Coordinates of C-alpha atoms and ligand atoms in Angstrom, one line a residue:
M41 CA 125.2 6.8 -0.4
K42 CA 126.4 9.7 -2.5
R43 CA 125.0 9.9 -5.8
L44 CA 126.9 9.7 -9.0
L45 CA 128.3 13.1 -9.4
T46 CA 129.6 13.2 -12.9
T47 CA 130.3 16.9 -12.6
C48 CA 133.4 18.1 -11.1
V49 CA 133.4 20.4 -8.1
A50 CA 135.6 23.3 -8.1
A51 CA 137.0 23.9 -4.6
L52 CA 138.8 26.8 -3.3
M53 CA 140.2 25.3 -0.1
L54 CA 142.7 26.3 2.4
G55 CA 146.0 25.0 1.2
C56 CA 144.8 24.0 -2.2
A57 CA 146.1 25.5 -5.4
P58 CA 143.5 28.2 -6.1
S59 CA 142.2 26.5 -9.2
E60 CA 142.3 22.9 -7.8
V61 CA 139.3 21.0 -9.1
L62 CA 138.1 18.1 -7.1
Y63 CA 135.8 15.3 -8.2
T64 CA 133.4 13.9 -5.7
Q65 CA 133.2 10.1 -5.7
R66 CA 133.7 9.7 -9.4
V67 CA 135.3 11.0 -12.5
T68 CA 134.9 9.9 -16.1
F69 CA 138.0 10.7 -18.2
P70 CA 137.6 12.8 -21.3
K71 CA 138.3 10.8 -24.5
E72 CA 141.5 12.6 -25.2
A73 CA 142.9 12.3 -21.7
T74 CA 146.6 11.2 -21.7
A75 CA 148.0 8.9 -19.0
E76 CA 149.5 11.9 -17.3
D77 CA 146.1 13.7 -17.3
K78 CA 144.4 10.7 -15.8
V79 CA 146.9 10.4 -12.9
A80 CA 146.5 14.1 -12.3
M81 CA 142.7 13.6 -12.2
A82 CA 143.1 10.6 -10.0
A83 CA 144.8 12.7 -7.4
R84 CA 141.7 14.9 -7.1
V85 CA 139.0 12.3 -6.7
V86 CA 137.6 12.8 -3.1
P87 CA 135.0 11.0 -1.0
S88 CA 131.4 12.1 -0.6
A89 CA 130.4 13.5 2.8
E90 CA 129.0 10.1 3.7
Q91 CA 132.0 8.1 2.8
L92 CA 134.2 10.6 4.7
A93 CA 132.1 10.2 7.8
W94 CA 132.1 6.4 7.5
Q95 CA 135.9 6.3 7.0
R96 CA 136.4 8.3 10.2
L97 CA 134.5 5.6 12.2
E98 CA 137.6 3.3 11.7
L99 CA 136.1 0.5 13.9
T100 CA 132.8 -1.0 13.1
A101 CA 131.1 -4.1 14.3
F102 CA 129.1 -6.9 12.6
I103 CA 126.5 -8.9 14.5
H104 CA 125.9 -12.2 12.8
F105 CA 122.8 -13.6 14.6
G106 CA 119.9 -15.6 13.3
I107 CA 118.5 -19.1 12.7
N108 CA 122.1 -20.3 12.1
T109 CA 122.9 -19.5 15.7
F110 CA 120.5 -22.2 16.7
T111 CA 121.4 -24.8 14.1
D112 CA 125.1 -24.4 14.3
N113 CA 125.4 -23.7 10.6
E114 CA 127.1 -20.9 8.6
W115 CA 124.6 -20.9 5.8
G116 CA 121.1 -22.1 6.6
S117 CA 119.1 -23.9 3.9
G118 CA 116.0 -21.7 4.2
L119 CA 114.0 -24.8 5.2
E120 CA 114.6 -24.2 9.0
S121 CA 111.6 -23.8 11.2
P122 CA 111.2 -20.4 12.8
E123 CA 110.4 -22.3 16.0
L124 CA 114.2 -22.9 16.4
F125 CA 114.8 -19.2 17.0
D126 CA 114.6 -18.8 20.8
P127 CA 117.3 -16.8 22.5
T128 CA 116.8 -17.1 26.2
A129 CA 118.3 -13.8 27.4
L130 CA 118.6 -11.5 24.3
D131 CA 119.8 -8.1 25.4
A132 CA 120.7 -5.7 22.6
E133 CA 121.9 -3.2 25.2
Q134 CA 124.5 -5.7 26.3
W135 CA 125.7 -5.9 22.7
V136 CA 125.9 -2.2 22.2
L137 CA 127.6 -1.5 25.6
T138 CA 130.1 -4.3 25.0
L139 CA 131.0 -2.9 21.6
K140 CA 131.2 0.7 22.9
R141 CA 133.6 -0.6 25.6
G142 CA 135.6 -2.0 22.6
G143 CA 135.6 1.4 20.9
F144 CA 133.3 0.4 18.1
K145 CA 131.4 3.3 16.4
M146 CA 128.7 1.4 14.5
V147 CA 127.0 -1.9 14.5
I148 CA 125.7 -3.8 11.6
L149 CA 123.1 -6.5 12.1
T150 CA 122.2 -9.4 9.9
A151 CA 118.5 -8.5 9.6
K152 CA 118.3 -11.4 7.1
H153 CA 121.1 -13.8 6.2
H154 CA 121.0 -16.2 3.2
D155 CA 118.5 -18.5 4.9
G156 CA 115.8 -15.8 4.5
F157 CA 114.8 -15.8 8.2
C158 CA 113.9 -12.2 9.1
L159 CA 114.8 -10.7 12.5
W160 CA 112.0 -8.3 12.4
P161 CA 108.2 -8.8 12.0
T162 CA 108.0 -8.3 8.2
A163 CA 104.9 -8.3 6.3
T164 CA 106.7 -9.8 3.3
T165 CA 107.1 -13.4 4.6
P166 CA 106.0 -15.6 7.4
H167 CA 109.6 -16.8 7.8
S168 CA 110.4 -14.5 10.6
V169 CA 110.5 -13.8 14.4
V170 CA 106.8 -13.6 14.3
H171 CA 106.6 -17.4 14.1
S172 CA 109.3 -18.1 16.6
P173 CA 108.7 -18.8 20.4
W174 CA 111.0 -15.8 21.3
R175 CA 109.0 -13.1 23.1
E176 CA 105.9 -15.2 22.1
G177 CA 106.3 -14.0 18.5
K178 CA 106.1 -10.3 19.5
G179 CA 109.9 -9.7 19.4
D180 CA 111.8 -7.6 17.0
V181 CA 115.6 -7.8 17.1
V182 CA 116.0 -4.9 14.6
R183 CA 113.9 -2.7 16.9
E184 CA 115.7 -3.7 20.1
L185 CA 119.1 -3.1 18.5
S186 CA 118.2 0.2 16.9
D187 CA 116.7 1.4 20.2
A188 CA 119.9 0.4 22.1
C189 CA 122.0 2.2 19.5
K190 CA 120.0 5.4 19.9
K191 CA 120.1 5.1 23.6
H192 CA 123.9 4.7 23.6
D193 CA 124.9 6.9 20.7
M194 CA 126.1 4.1 18.4
K195 CA 125.6 4.2 14.7
F196 CA 123.3 1.5 13.2
G197 CA 123.6 -0.5 10.1
L198 CA 121.7 -3.4 8.4
Y199 CA 122.9 -6.4 6.4
L200 CA 120.1 -7.7 4.1
S201 CA 121.1 -10.6 2.1
P202 CA 120.2 -10.4 -1.6
W203 CA 120.5 -14.2 -1.9
D204 CA 117.5 -15.7 -0.2
R205 CA 117.1 -19.5 0.1
N206 CA 113.7 -19.3 1.6
A207 CA 111.7 -16.9 -0.6
A208 CA 109.7 -18.9 -3.1
C209 CA 110.0 -16.0 -5.6
Y210 CA 113.8 -16.0 -5.5
G211 CA 114.9 -16.5 -9.2
D212 CA 111.6 -15.0 -10.5
S213 CA 113.4 -11.7 -11.0
P214 CA 110.7 -9.1 -11.1
A215 CA 108.8 -10.8 -8.3
Y216 CA 111.9 -11.1 -6.0
N217 CA 113.0 -7.5 -6.7
E218 CA 109.7 -6.3 -5.5
F219 CA 109.9 -8.5 -2.5
F220 CA 113.4 -7.4 -1.7
I221 CA 112.6 -3.8 -2.1
A222 CA 109.6 -4.2 0.2
Q223 CA 111.8 -5.7 2.9
L224 CA 114.3 -2.8 2.4
T225 CA 111.6 -0.3 2.6
E226 CA 110.3 -1.7 5.9
L227 CA 113.9 -1.7 7.4
L228 CA 114.6 1.8 6.2
T229 CA 111.4 3.3 7.1
N230 CA 110.5 1.9 10.6
Y231 CA 113.6 2.1 12.6
G232 CA 115.0 5.6 12.4
R233 CA 118.4 6.4 11.0
V234 CA 120.4 3.8 9.3
D235 CA 124.1 4.5 8.5
E236 CA 125.2 1.6 6.4
V237 CA 123.3 -0.9 4.2
W238 CA 125.3 -4.1 3.6
F239 CA 124.5 -6.2 0.5
D240 CA 126.4 -9.5 0.5
G241 CA 127.5 -10.7 -2.9
A242 CA 127.5 -14.4 -1.9
C243 CA 125.4 -16.8 -3.8
G244 CA 125.8 -20.6 -3.5
E245 CA 123.2 -21.5 -6.1
G246 CA 125.7 -23.2 -8.5
P247 CA 125.3 -23.9 -12.2
N248 CA 121.9 -25.4 -11.9
G249 CA 120.5 -23.2 -9.2
K250 CA 118.1 -20.3 -9.4
R251 CA 119.3 -17.2 -11.3
Q252 CA 118.2 -13.9 -10.0
V253 CA 118.8 -10.6 -11.9
Y254 CA 118.6 -7.9 -9.3
D255 CA 117.3 -4.5 -10.0
W256 CA 120.2 -2.6 -8.5
P257 CA 119.1 0.8 -9.8
S258 CA 115.8 0.5 -8.0
I259 CA 117.3 -1.0 -4.9
L260 CA 119.9 1.8 -4.6
A261 CA 117.3 4.5 -5.3
T262 CA 115.2 3.1 -2.5
I263 CA 118.1 3.7 -0.1
E264 CA 118.8 7.1 -1.5
R265 CA 115.2 8.1 -1.0
L266 CA 114.7 6.7 2.5
Q267 CA 118.1 7.0 4.0
P268 CA 120.2 9.4 2.0
N269 CA 122.9 9.5 4.6
A270 CA 123.6 5.8 4.6
V271 CA 126.5 4.3 2.8
T272 CA 126.0 1.2 0.7
A273 CA 128.5 -1.6 1.0
I274 CA 129.8 -4.5 -1.2
M275 CA 127.0 -4.7 -3.8
G276 CA 126.5 -0.9 -3.1
D277 CA 128.6 1.9 -4.5
D278 CA 130.1 3.6 -1.5
V279 CA 132.2 0.9 0.3
R280 CA 134.2 -1.8 -1.3
W281 CA 134.8 -5.4 -0.1
V282 CA 138.6 -5.7 0.6
G283 CA 138.6 -9.1 -1.1
N284 CA 139.2 -11.5 1.7
E285 CA 137.6 -12.4 5.1
G286 CA 140.9 -12.8 6.9
G287 CA 141.4 -9.3 8.1
R288 CA 144.0 -8.2 5.5
G289 CA 144.1 -4.9 3.8
R290 CA 146.6 -4.4 1.0
T291 CA 149.9 -2.7 1.8
T292 CA 149.2 -0.7 -1.3
E293 CA 145.5 0.3 -0.8
W294 CA 144.0 2.9 -3.1
S295 CA 140.6 4.4 -2.3
V296 CA 140.6 5.8 -5.8
T297 CA 140.2 3.0 -8.2
P298 CA 138.9 2.0 -11.7
Y299 CA 137.2 -1.0 -10.0
T300 CA 133.5 -0.4 -10.8
P301 CA 130.8 -1.3 -8.3
K302 CA 129.2 -4.5 -9.4
S303 CA 125.8 -3.1 -9.0
Y304 CA 126.3 -0.8 -12.0
S305 CA 124.9 -2.1 -15.3
Y306 CA 128.4 -1.8 -16.9
G307 CA 130.3 -2.9 -13.8
A308 CA 131.0 -6.5 -14.8
A309 CA 132.0 -5.5 -18.4
S310 CA 134.2 -2.7 -17.2
N311 CA 136.0 -4.7 -14.6
E312 CA 136.5 -7.6 -17.0
A313 CA 138.1 -5.3 -19.6
L314 CA 140.6 -4.2 -17.0
G315 CA 141.0 -7.7 -15.7
L316 CA 139.8 -6.6 -12.2
E317 CA 138.1 -8.5 -9.4
E318 CA 137.6 -7.5 -5.8
M319 CA 140.5 -9.8 -4.8
S320 CA 143.0 -8.3 -7.3
S321 CA 146.2 -7.2 -5.7
D322 CA 146.4 -4.0 -7.8
L323 CA 143.3 -1.8 -7.8
G324 CA 144.9 1.6 -8.4
S325 CA 148.4 1.8 -9.9
R326 CA 149.3 4.4 -12.5
E327 CA 149.3 1.5 -15.1
L328 CA 145.8 0.6 -14.3
V329 CA 144.6 4.3 -14.1
A330 CA 146.2 4.9 -17.6
R331 CA 144.0 2.0 -19.1
A332 CA 140.8 3.1 -17.3
E333 CA 137.9 5.2 -18.6
G334 CA 137.1 6.6 -15.2
L335 CA 137.6 6.3 -11.5
Y336 CA 135.6 6.0 -8.3
W337 CA 136.3 6.9 -4.7
Y338 CA 135.6 3.3 -3.5
P339 CA 137.3 2.7 -0.2
S340 CA 138.0 -0.6 1.3
E341 CA 136.3 -2.3 4.3
V342 CA 138.0 -5.3 6.0
D343 CA 135.3 -7.7 7.3
V344 CA 136.5 -10.5 9.5
S345 CA 135.2 -12.5 12.4
I346 CA 136.6 -12.7 15.9
R347 CA 135.9 -16.4 15.6
P348 CA 136.5 -18.9 12.7
G349 CA 132.8 -18.7 11.7
W350 CA 130.5 -15.7 11.2
F351 CA 127.8 -17.2 13.5
Y352 CA 128.3 -18.3 17.1
H353 CA 129.2 -22.0 17.6
A354 CA 130.0 -23.2 21.1
S355 CA 132.6 -25.5 19.7
Q356 CA 134.6 -22.3 18.8
D357 CA 134.7 -20.8 22.3
D358 CA 138.4 -21.7 22.5
M359 CA 139.1 -20.2 19.1
V360 CA 138.4 -16.6 19.7
R361 CA 141.2 -14.6 18.2
P362 CA 143.9 -13.8 20.7
L363 CA 144.7 -10.1 21.4
A364 CA 147.9 -10.1 19.4
N365 CA 146.0 -11.3 16.4
L366 CA 143.3 -8.6 16.8
V367 CA 146.0 -6.1 17.0
D368 CA 147.6 -7.3 13.8
I369 CA 144.2 -7.1 12.2
Y370 CA 143.9 -3.5 13.4
F371 CA 147.2 -2.6 11.9
S372 CA 146.5 -4.3 8.6
S373 CA 143.1 -2.8 8.2
V374 CA 142.8 0.6 9.9
G375 CA 146.5 0.9 9.5
R376 CA 146.2 0.3 5.8
N377 CA 143.6 2.8 4.7
S378 CA 140.6 0.7 5.5
V379 CA 137.7 0.6 7.9
L380 CA 137.7 -2.6 10.1
L381 CA 134.3 -4.4 10.3
L382 CA 134.9 -7.0 13.0
N383 CA 132.1 -9.6 13.6
I384 CA 131.3 -10.4 17.2
P385 CA 128.4 -13.0 17.0
P386 CA 126.0 -13.3 20.0
D387 CA 125.4 -16.8 21.4
R388 CA 122.2 -18.7 21.8
R389 CA 121.4 -16.7 25.0
G390 CA 121.4 -13.7 22.7
L391 CA 124.4 -12.2 24.4
I392 CA 127.9 -11.4 23.3
H393 CA 129.9 -14.2 24.9
E394 CA 132.1 -13.3 27.9
I395 CA 135.3 -14.4 26.1
D396 CA 134.6 -12.2 23.1
A397 CA 133.7 -9.3 25.4
E398 CA 136.9 -9.6 27.3
R399 CA 138.9 -9.8 24.0
I400 CA 137.5 -6.6 22.5
A401 CA 137.8 -4.8 25.8
S402 CA 141.5 -5.7 25.9
L403 CA 141.9 -4.5 22.2
R404 CA 140.6 -1.2 23.3
D405 CA 142.8 -1.0 26.2
Y406 CA 145.8 -1.9 24.1
L407 CA 145.0 0.7 21.4
D408 CA 144.3 3.4 24.1
S409 CA 147.6 2.9 25.8
S410 CA 149.5 2.5 22.5
F411 CA 148.2 5.7 21.0
A412 CA 148.0 7.8 24.2
T413 CA 151.3 9.7 23.7
N414 CA 152.5 11.1 20.5
F415 CA 156.2 11.7 20.7
V416 CA 156.5 14.1 17.8
R417 CA 157.2 17.6 19.2
G418 CA 155.6 20.6 17.7
R419 CA 153.6 20.5 14.4
V420 CA 152.6 17.1 13.3
D421 CA 151.5 17.9 9.7
Y422 CA 153.2 18.2 6.5
W423 CA 151.3 20.3 4.0
R424 CA 152.2 20.8 0.3
A425 CA 154.8 17.9 -0.1
N426 CA 156.1 17.5 -3.5
E427 CA 157.7 14.6 -5.0
G428 CA 161.3 14.2 -3.6
D429 CA 160.6 16.5 -0.6
S430 CA 161.6 15.6 2.9
R431 CA 160.7 17.1 6.2
V432 CA 162.3 16.6 9.6
F433 CA 160.2 16.2 12.8
E434 CA 161.7 16.6 16.3
V435 CA 161.0 13.8 18.8
E436 CA 160.6 14.1 22.5
E437 CA 163.8 13.7 24.2
G438 CA 164.7 10.1 25.3
A439 CA 161.5 8.7 23.8
V440 CA 161.6 5.1 22.5
V441 CA 159.2 4.7 19.6
N442 CA 158.2 1.9 17.3
T443 CA 155.1 3.0 15.5
L444 CA 154.4 5.7 13.0
L445 CA 151.1 7.1 12.0
L446 CA 150.7 9.0 8.8
A447 CA 147.5 10.4 7.4
E448 CA 146.6 12.3 4.2
D449 CA 144.0 14.9 4.1
I450 CA 141.7 12.8 1.9
E451 CA 139.3 15.6 1.5
R452 CA 141.9 16.7 -1.0
G453 CA 142.4 13.3 -2.5
Q454 CA 144.8 10.3 -2.0
R455 CA 148.1 11.2 -3.5
V456 CA 151.1 9.6 -2.0
E457 CA 152.5 6.6 -3.9
R458 CA 155.8 6.0 -2.2
F459 CA 157.5 7.3 1.0
A460 CA 160.5 6.6 3.2
V461 CA 161.1 7.1 7.0
E462 CA 164.5 7.7 8.6
A463 CA 165.4 8.1 12.2
F464 CA 168.3 10.3 13.5
V465 CA 170.0 8.1 16.1
N466 CA 173.4 8.5 17.7
G467 CA 174.4 11.2 15.2
K468 CA 173.3 9.3 12.1
W469 CA 170.3 9.0 9.8
R470 CA 169.0 5.4 9.7
H471 CA 166.4 4.1 7.3
I472 CA 163.6 2.6 9.6
A473 CA 160.6 2.1 7.3
E474 CA 159.0 2.7 4.0
G475 CA 155.6 2.3 2.3
T476 CA 153.5 3.0 -0.7
T477 CA 150.0 4.4 -0.2
I478 CA 149.0 6.4 2.9
G479 CA 145.4 7.5 2.3
Y480 CA 143.1 8.1 5.4
K481 CA 145.6 6.4 7.8
R482 CA 148.8 4.4 7.5
L483 CA 150.4 2.7 10.5
L484 CA 153.9 1.3 10.3
R485 CA 155.6 -0.7 12.9
F486 CA 159.4 -1.0 13.3
S487 CA 161.9 -2.1 15.9
D488 CA 162.2 0.0 19.1
C489 CA 164.2 3.1 18.4
R490 CA 165.4 6.1 20.5
A491 CA 165.1 8.6 17.7
E492 CA 166.1 12.2 18.2
R493 CA 164.4 13.2 14.9
I494 CA 162.6 11.5 12.1
R495 CA 162.7 12.4 8.4
I496 CA 159.7 11.7 6.1
T497 CA 160.5 11.7 2.4
I498 CA 157.8 11.6 -0.2
N499 CA 159.5 9.7 -3.0
E500 CA 156.5 9.6 -5.4
C501 CA 153.1 11.2 -5.4
R502 CA 150.4 12.0 -8.0
T503 CA 150.4 15.7 -7.2
T504 CA 151.3 17.8 -4.2
A505 CA 150.5 15.7 -1.2
N506 CA 148.8 17.0 2.0
I507 CA 149.9 15.0 5.1
A508 CA 147.5 15.9 7.9
D509 CA 149.2 13.9 10.6
V510 CA 152.7 12.6 11.3
S511 CA 152.8 11.0 14.8
L512 CA 155.1 8.5 16.6
Y513 CA 154.1 6.1 19.4
Y514 CA 155.3 3.3 21.4
A515 CA 153.1 0.2 21.1
E516 CA 154.0 -2.7 23.5
P517 CA 155.1 -5.6 21.2
L518 CA 152.8 -8.6 21.7
H519 CA 153.8 -12.2 21.3
Y520 CA 151.5 -14.1 19.2
E521 CA 152.3 -17.7 18.8
G522 CA 149.6 -18.5 16.3
Q523 CA 146.1 -19.7 17.2
R524 CA 145.9 -23.4 18.0
I525 CA 143.5 -24.8 15.5
R526 CA 142.1 -28.1 16.7
T527 CA 141.0 -30.3 13.9
S528 CA 140.3 -33.6 15.6
D529 CA 139.3 -34.6 19.1
V530 CA 141.1 -37.9 18.6
A531 CA 144.8 -37.9 18.0
T532 CA 145.5 -38.7 14.4
D533 CA 148.8 -40.6 15.0
G534 CA 148.4 -44.1 13.8
W535 CA 145.6 -43.3 11.3
Q536 CA 145.8 -44.4 7.7
T537 CA 144.1 -43.5 4.5
V538 CA 142.6 -46.3 2.6
G539 CA 143.1 -46.8 -1.1
V540 CA 144.9 -43.4 -1.7
D541 CA 148.1 -42.0 -0.2
A542 CA 146.8 -38.9 1.5
C543 CA 148.9 -38.8 4.7
A544 CA 149.0 -34.9 4.4
A545 CA 145.3 -34.9 5.2
I546 CA 145.8 -36.7 8.5
D547 CA 149.2 -35.4 9.8
G548 CA 147.6 -32.9 12.2
D549 CA 149.1 -30.0 10.3
T550 CA 146.6 -27.8 8.3
A551 CA 149.5 -26.3 6.4
T552 CA 150.2 -29.6 4.5
A553 CA 147.5 -30.8 2.1
W554 CA 146.5 -33.7 0.0
H555 CA 145.4 -32.8 -3.7
S556 CA 143.6 -35.0 -6.2
D557 CA 142.7 -34.1 -9.8
A558 CA 139.3 -35.7 -9.5
L559 CA 136.3 -35.6 -7.1
T560 CA 137.9 -38.4 -5.0
P561 CA 136.4 -39.8 -1.8
L562 CA 138.8 -40.1 1.0
T563 CA 138.5 -42.9 3.5
I564 CA 140.3 -42.8 6.9
D565 CA 141.0 -45.9 9.1
M566 CA 141.4 -44.7 12.6
G567 CA 142.7 -48.1 13.8
I568 CA 140.3 -48.5 16.7
T569 CA 136.6 -47.8 17.2
H570 CA 135.5 -44.5 18.7
N571 CA 132.1 -43.0 19.4
I572 CA 132.1 -40.3 16.6
A573 CA 129.7 -37.3 16.8
G574 CA 131.1 -35.1 14.0
L575 CA 133.9 -34.3 11.7
C576 CA 136.2 -31.4 10.9
Y577 CA 137.3 -30.5 7.4
A578 CA 140.1 -28.0 7.0
P579 CA 140.7 -26.8 3.4
A580 CA 144.2 -26.8 1.9
T581 CA 146.0 -23.6 2.5
D582 CA 148.5 -23.8 -0.3
D583 CA 146.0 -23.8 -3.2
A584 CA 142.2 -23.5 -3.1
T585 CA 141.7 -25.9 -6.0
G586 CA 139.8 -28.8 -4.9
T587 CA 138.2 -27.3 -1.8
I588 CA 135.1 -29.3 -1.1
F589 CA 131.8 -27.4 -1.1
I590 CA 129.1 -30.2 -1.1
Y591 CA 129.8 -33.6 0.3
N592 CA 128.5 -36.8 1.8
A593 CA 130.0 -38.4 4.9
Y594 CA 129.8 -42.1 6.0
L595 CA 130.9 -44.0 9.0
S596 CA 131.7 -47.7 9.4
E597 CA 132.7 -50.1 12.1
D598 CA 134.3 -52.7 9.9
G599 CA 135.0 -50.9 6.5
N600 CA 132.3 -52.8 4.8
E601 CA 129.0 -51.7 6.1
W602 CA 128.5 -47.9 6.0
V603 CA 126.2 -45.5 7.7
Q604 CA 125.5 -42.2 5.9
C605 CA 125.8 -39.5 8.6
V606 CA 125.7 -36.5 6.2
E607 CA 123.8 -36.2 2.9
A608 CA 124.7 -33.4 0.6
G609 CA 126.3 -31.4 3.4
E610 CA 127.7 -27.9 2.6
F611 CA 130.8 -26.2 3.8
S612 CA 128.9 -23.1 3.1
N613 CA 131.1 -20.0 3.0
I614 CA 134.4 -21.9 2.6
K615 CA 135.2 -20.1 -0.7
N616 CA 135.3 -16.7 0.9
N617 CA 136.4 -17.9 4.4
P618 CA 138.7 -20.9 4.1
V619 CA 138.9 -21.9 7.7
P620 CA 138.3 -25.3 9.3
Y621 CA 134.6 -26.4 9.4
Y622 CA 133.2 -28.4 12.3
V623 CA 130.1 -30.5 11.5
N624 CA 128.0 -32.1 14.2
F625 CA 126.1 -35.2 13.1
G626 CA 123.3 -34.7 15.6
Q627 CA 123.9 -38.2 17.0
S628 CA 127.0 -40.3 17.6
Y629 CA 127.9 -43.5 16.0
P630 CA 130.6 -46.2 16.9
A631 CA 133.0 -46.2 14.0
R632 CA 136.6 -47.0 13.1
Y633 CA 136.3 -45.6 9.5
L634 CA 135.3 -42.3 8.2
R635 CA 134.7 -41.5 4.6
I636 CA 134.1 -38.1 3.0
E637 CA 132.8 -38.1 -0.6
P638 CA 133.1 -34.7 -2.4
L639 CA 130.1 -33.9 -4.6
R640 CA 130.9 -30.4 -5.6
E641 CA 134.1 -28.4 -5.5
I642 CA 133.9 -24.6 -4.7
D643 CA 134.3 -23.6 -8.4
D644 CA 132.8 -26.8 -9.9
R645 CA 136.2 -28.1 -10.8
N646 CA 137.0 -31.8 -11.1
A647 CA 139.4 -31.8 -8.1
T648 CA 139.6 -32.5 -4.4
S649 CA 142.0 -31.2 -1.6
V650 CA 142.0 -31.7 2.1
G651 CA 144.3 -29.7 4.4
E652 CA 143.2 -31.8 7.3
I653 CA 140.4 -34.1 8.3
G654 CA 139.4 -35.0 11.8
V655 CA 136.6 -36.4 14.0
L656 CA 134.7 -34.9 16.9
L657 CA 133.7 -36.8 20.0
P658 CA 130.3 -36.2 21.7
R659 CA 130.4 -33.2 24.1
Ligands
FUL73 C1 129.8 -13.8 3.2 C2 128.6 -14.6 3.7 O1 128.4 -15.7 2.9 C3 128.9 -14.9 5.1 O2 128.0 -15.8 5.6 C4 129.0 -13.7 5.9 O3 127.8 -13.1 6.0 C5 130.1 -12.7 5.3 C6 130.1 -11.3 6.0 O4 129.8 -12.5 4.0 O5 129.9 -13.5 2.0

């Protein structure tokens, strides 16, 4: 975490204009600054040393592991018994070695998720591994993972959920702040070096829930005191959430942005004044910079899971992302000026599942072979490029290329706003690609091309740009036919909806959806009786309005007498991660009819939508 340096740092650096002034991590505009002045200053905001080291990791891994692994939930209620936590073969070295094989440089563990269960023997609450049967209550997952990281030279980070559904003091703001800081202090004191601290912004309390006012200045000061080299993510001020959990960075991704960290006292007001949210498509254009009062180096982190859920669910073993999808995610995260934070959740044994392990190893092999040979001949940099400048690069004779890598020297700021790429083929220049921002790294894919030369033109930039890398590669095209998403174990042909016309909810296609402008129950008649052990709910993909958050579910054999199989169930993280949810009832029931009754919509709107609803059979 780099402190808020309000002062500017004069830097005399190789290749820089002698008087070039750089602003580390933050700049506040003088009152009289014009739009042009602001853009010129934007070009000189640079990362802190910690942010730069973090950016260079490129591939980092999340480990979501905890009580949810044993209850099959995505968000625990906080009422789970610690007795449930009992991995049979936990081996943190297997995690680290598997991730190393995949090329990951850091691993971030959910030391505490929203359910409040602590994976280390904390003195702050009995709700921890101490009261679990695992290693007879003497185990410590944080210790085992930090030891494995040290042994195998892997960086180590911690996720500590601010929202805590178990802590009795949550909502009593001073008491919980003290409790939270005590937990943080244990984690940052007892396990050696910590490189990233991840504070999730999620909170599902709803309008009548507990309201906690976090003491962010004290929380961030604790990290600064105990782990000054760590970056703080999401609610912290070093690393910004990209704004989705689907693996997508923006094609225009500015690390220099007026978007203010939410943990700052003035963050909410400043973002509101500019109309900014983490999800906004524009976080750094000239227009925005002109309206801002200051800027931050606040780079994007793309967090996404290798499976639909963040926690391991055996029912998702056949939904591990295929290689082609992981490669697309790599190109749309690392290749779009972001760090990829890929979640690989250990199973109930406490091991990374064989399928996930194989998948990340093949990702590594694919990336290694794709980026093994750079076909640009001679110098591969382009220093001091001004607006409108072009430079030609020679390509190895006979090489077929389809991937371009560009990188700015971000130690001198992020400057390029628009560029074009041409290839000289058969005696003619051909336009092959174009883009907006570059930043730390930009990867562009284009059709196979036997270029003799390529020409890079910087069409627009904030000031003289410094391109540190221009490389060309050949990456084997992969065919991705889309992941098969199973939403029902029973074929839905012949099903009907009762009372409402909602065939889009049972047509076997998650891309079509049924929408209602009220909290409307949906009843399905499956035509014949099956033994039903669970349900699947896929949210609408065309419009999130109406996505169910809390619901009841009922089954019936005859459509008159109903058994309630879920009471106030929760599709926990569906707002951030709108994927199909699979709910096991814990027992099976003979039923011909299924009814889902929405109780709360994700944003408390009076609406319901269903992309697809299906049933699960006993396994
Ligand atoms: C979200 C959480 O609610 C999910 O459970 C997960 O931890 C993800 C990384 O962040 O906001």
